[in-house]
Amino acid sequence: MVRRPVPAGLVVAAVAGTLHAAVSAYWGLGGDALLETLGRRVVEQFADARWVLLVVAAVKLAGALVPPLLARRGRLGRGWRVLCWLGAAVLVLWGGLNTVVGGLVLSGVIDPDGGYDRPAMVGHALLWDPLFLVWGIALALGLRAHARSAR
């Protein structure tokens, strides 16, 4: 089996995704720190089903670790490349849009009807969504670097 160096972008993406996964797992196992940053409505809705966060954590962890592990083995197959690029696009769009909108709400440029959950907005605008954005950008850069090195 060929072992290739893993592009730095894929390593950064793996770290960002693993952090996201670790927090989801922590909450799924009953941890409460920073839980208010998810939003009061979400916390109430899943109060009796926090185990769902363990599934979310597993998906995040797979999304974080599969790309660099496959890259290390050599070429990514077409299906994996497409899936990874789609994941990067979703992460960049989701993280980028929510970071910008959250920042606009917190700065008063957008004033939502009925107000907003400030701890949740701060968490999303300044922590969770920027981390999604970093994950997505790093994944895209890592995939690009991997494709160039495979030529």
Short mmCIF file of C-alpha atoms in Angstrom, two decimals:
data_model
loop_
_atom_site.label_atom_id
_atom_site.label_comp_id
_atom_site.label_asym_id
_atom_site.label_seq_id
_atom_site.Cartn_x
_atom_site.Cartn_y
_atom_site.Cartn_z
CA MET A 1 0.00 0.00 0.00
CA VAL A 2 1.32 3.43 -0.97
CA ARG A 3 1.50 5.95 1.85
CA ARG A 4 1.54 9.55 0.77
CA PRO A 5 1.90 12.70 2.80
CA VAL A 6 -1.45 14.17 3.74
CA PRO A 7 -1.95 17.79 2.63
CA ALA A 8 -2.03 20.28 5.51
CA GLY A 9 -5.54 21.37 4.55
CA LEU A 10 -6.87 17.87 5.15
CA VAL A 11 -5.14 17.79 8.54
CA VAL A 12 -6.67 21.15 9.54
CA ALA A 13 -10.07 19.95 8.29
CA ALA A 14 -9.72 16.77 10.34
CA VAL A 15 -8.93 18.77 13.48
CA ALA A 16 -11.87 21.15 12.96
CA GLY A 17 -14.27 18.30 12.26
CA THR A 18 -13.01 16.27 15.20
CA LEU A 19 -13.54 19.25 17.51
CA HIS A 20 -17.11 19.58 16.24
CA ALA A 21 -17.65 15.84 16.72
CA ALA A 22 -16.16 15.84 20.22
CA VAL A 23 -18.51 18.57 21.42
CA SER A 24 -21.52 16.80 19.91
CA ALA A 25 -20.47 13.57 21.65
CA TYR A 26 -19.98 15.44 24.94
CA TRP A 27 -23.50 16.86 24.71
CA GLY A 28 -24.88 13.49 23.63
CA LEU A 29 -23.39 11.89 26.74
CA GLY A 30 -25.08 14.49 28.96
CA GLY A 31 -22.57 17.34 29.14
CA ASP A 32 -24.02 20.82 29.57
CA ALA A 33 -21.13 23.24 28.97
CA LEU A 34 -21.93 25.60 26.08
CA LEU A 35 -25.25 23.82 25.48
CA GLU A 36 -27.05 27.17 25.50
CA THR A 37 -25.09 28.09 22.37
CA LEU A 38 -27.22 25.59 20.43
CA GLY A 39 -30.36 27.56 21.19
CA ARG A 40 -33.07 27.17 23.77
CA ARG A 41 -35.55 25.72 21.25
CA VAL A 42 -33.11 23.03 20.05
CA VAL A 43 -32.13 22.09 23.60
CA GLU A 44 -35.79 21.75 24.62
CA GLN A 45 -36.70 19.83 21.47
CA PHE A 46 -33.98 17.22 22.02
CA ALA A 47 -34.01 17.15 25.83
CA ASP A 48 -35.18 13.51 25.88
CA ALA A 49 -33.24 12.46 22.79
CA ARG A 50 -29.71 13.70 23.37
CA TRP A 51 -28.49 10.32 22.12
CA VAL A 52 -29.16 11.70 18.63
CA LEU A 53 -26.11 13.88 19.16
CA LEU A 54 -24.00 10.72 19.39
CA VAL A 55 -25.11 9.84 15.86
CA VAL A 56 -24.33 13.41 14.76
CA ALA A 57 -20.91 13.10 16.40
CA ALA A 58 -20.21 9.83 14.56
CA VAL A 59 -21.14 11.37 11.20
CA LYS A 60 -18.98 14.45 11.90
CA LEU A 61 -16.05 12.26 12.96
CA ALA A 62 -16.33 10.15 9.82
CA GLY A 63 -16.49 13.32 7.72
CA ALA A 64 -13.42 14.63 9.49
CA LEU A 65 -11.24 11.53 9.33
CA VAL A 66 -12.15 9.73 6.10
CA PRO A 67 -10.63 12.30 3.68
CA PRO A 68 -7.12 12.37 5.21
CA LEU A 69 -7.10 8.61 5.75
CA LEU A 70 -8.03 7.96 2.13
CA ALA A 71 -5.56 10.60 0.91
CA ARG A 72 -2.78 8.91 2.84
CA ARG A 73 -3.54 5.62 1.08
CA GLY A 74 -3.13 7.22 -2.33
CA ARG A 75 -5.64 8.44 -4.84
CA LEU A 76 -9.18 9.20 -3.77
CA GLY A 77 -11.67 7.31 -5.92
CA ARG A 78 -14.10 9.36 -7.99
CA GLY A 79 -17.05 8.67 -5.65
CA TRP A 80 -15.07 9.72 -2.59
CA ARG A 81 -13.76 12.84 -4.33
CA VAL A 82 -17.29 13.90 -5.29
CA LEU A 83 -18.58 13.22 -1.78
CA CYS A 84 -15.69 15.14 -0.18
CA TRP A 85 -16.14 18.12 -2.52
CA LEU A 86 -19.89 18.17 -1.80
CA GLY A 87 -19.12 18.07 1.92
CA ALA A 88 -16.67 20.95 1.57
CA ALA A 89 -19.25 23.00 -0.35
CA VAL A 90 -21.97 22.36 2.24
CA LEU A 91 -19.63 23.23 5.11
CA VAL A 92 -18.47 26.47 3.45
CA LEU A 93 -21.99 27.56 2.49
CA TRP A 94 -23.58 26.61 5.82
CA GLY A 95 -20.76 27.95 7.95
CA GLY A 96 -20.22 31.07 5.86
CA LEU A 97 -23.85 32.11 5.53
CA ASN A 98 -24.69 31.46 9.17
CA THR A 99 -21.56 33.26 10.37
CA VAL A 100 -22.40 36.33 8.27
CA VAL A 101 -26.11 36.36 9.15
CA GLY A 102 -25.36 35.80 12.84
CA GLY A 103 -22.85 38.64 12.79
CA LEU A 104 -25.39 40.93 11.12
CA VAL A 105 -28.00 40.05 13.75
CA LEU A 106 -25.57 40.60 16.63
CA SER A 107 -24.44 43.94 15.17
CA GLY A 108 -28.04 45.12 14.79
CA VAL A 109 -28.02 45.30 10.99
CA ILE A 110 -30.69 42.57 10.93
CA ASP A 111 -33.44 42.83 13.56
CA PRO A 112 -35.43 39.57 13.59
CA ASP A 113 -39.16 39.85 14.27
CA GLY A 114 -39.79 38.51 17.75
CA GLY A 115 -36.18 38.93 18.86
CA TYR A 116 -33.60 36.19 19.05
CA ASP A 117 -31.84 33.86 21.47
CA ARG A 118 -28.66 35.81 22.20
CA PRO A 119 -26.52 32.95 23.62
CA ALA A 120 -27.43 30.80 20.60
CA MET A 121 -26.69 33.62 18.16
CA VAL A 122 -23.31 34.29 19.78
CA GLY A 123 -22.49 30.58 19.72
CA HIS A 124 -23.39 30.21 16.08
CA ALA A 125 -21.92 33.50 14.84
CA LEU A 126 -18.66 33.31 16.76
CA LEU A 127 -17.97 29.62 17.37
CA TRP A 128 -19.87 26.78 15.70
CA ASP A 129 -20.50 28.22 12.25
CA PRO A 130 -17.01 29.74 11.85
CA LEU A 131 -15.66 26.30 12.79
CA PHE A 132 -17.83 24.75 10.03
CA LEU A 133 -16.45 27.39 7.65
CA VAL A 134 -12.83 26.64 8.60
CA TRP A 135 -13.51 22.92 8.23
CA GLY A 136 -14.98 23.41 4.76
CA ILE A 137 -12.29 25.77 3.48
CA ALA A 138 -9.52 23.54 4.83
CA LEU A 139 -11.14 20.48 3.29
CA ALA A 140 -11.42 22.20 -0.11
CA LEU A 141 -7.81 23.37 0.02
CA GLY A 142 -6.64 19.93 1.10
CA LEU A 143 -8.59 18.22 -1.67
CA ARG A 144 -7.14 20.62 -4.22
CA ALA A 145 -3.59 20.02 -2.95
CA HIS A 146 -4.15 16.26 -2.99
CA ALA A 147 -5.42 16.38 -6.58
CA ARG A 148 -2.38 18.39 -7.68
CA SER A 149 0.04 15.99 -6.01
CA ALA A 150 -1.69 13.00 -7.60
CA ARG A 151 -0.91 14.21 -11.13
#
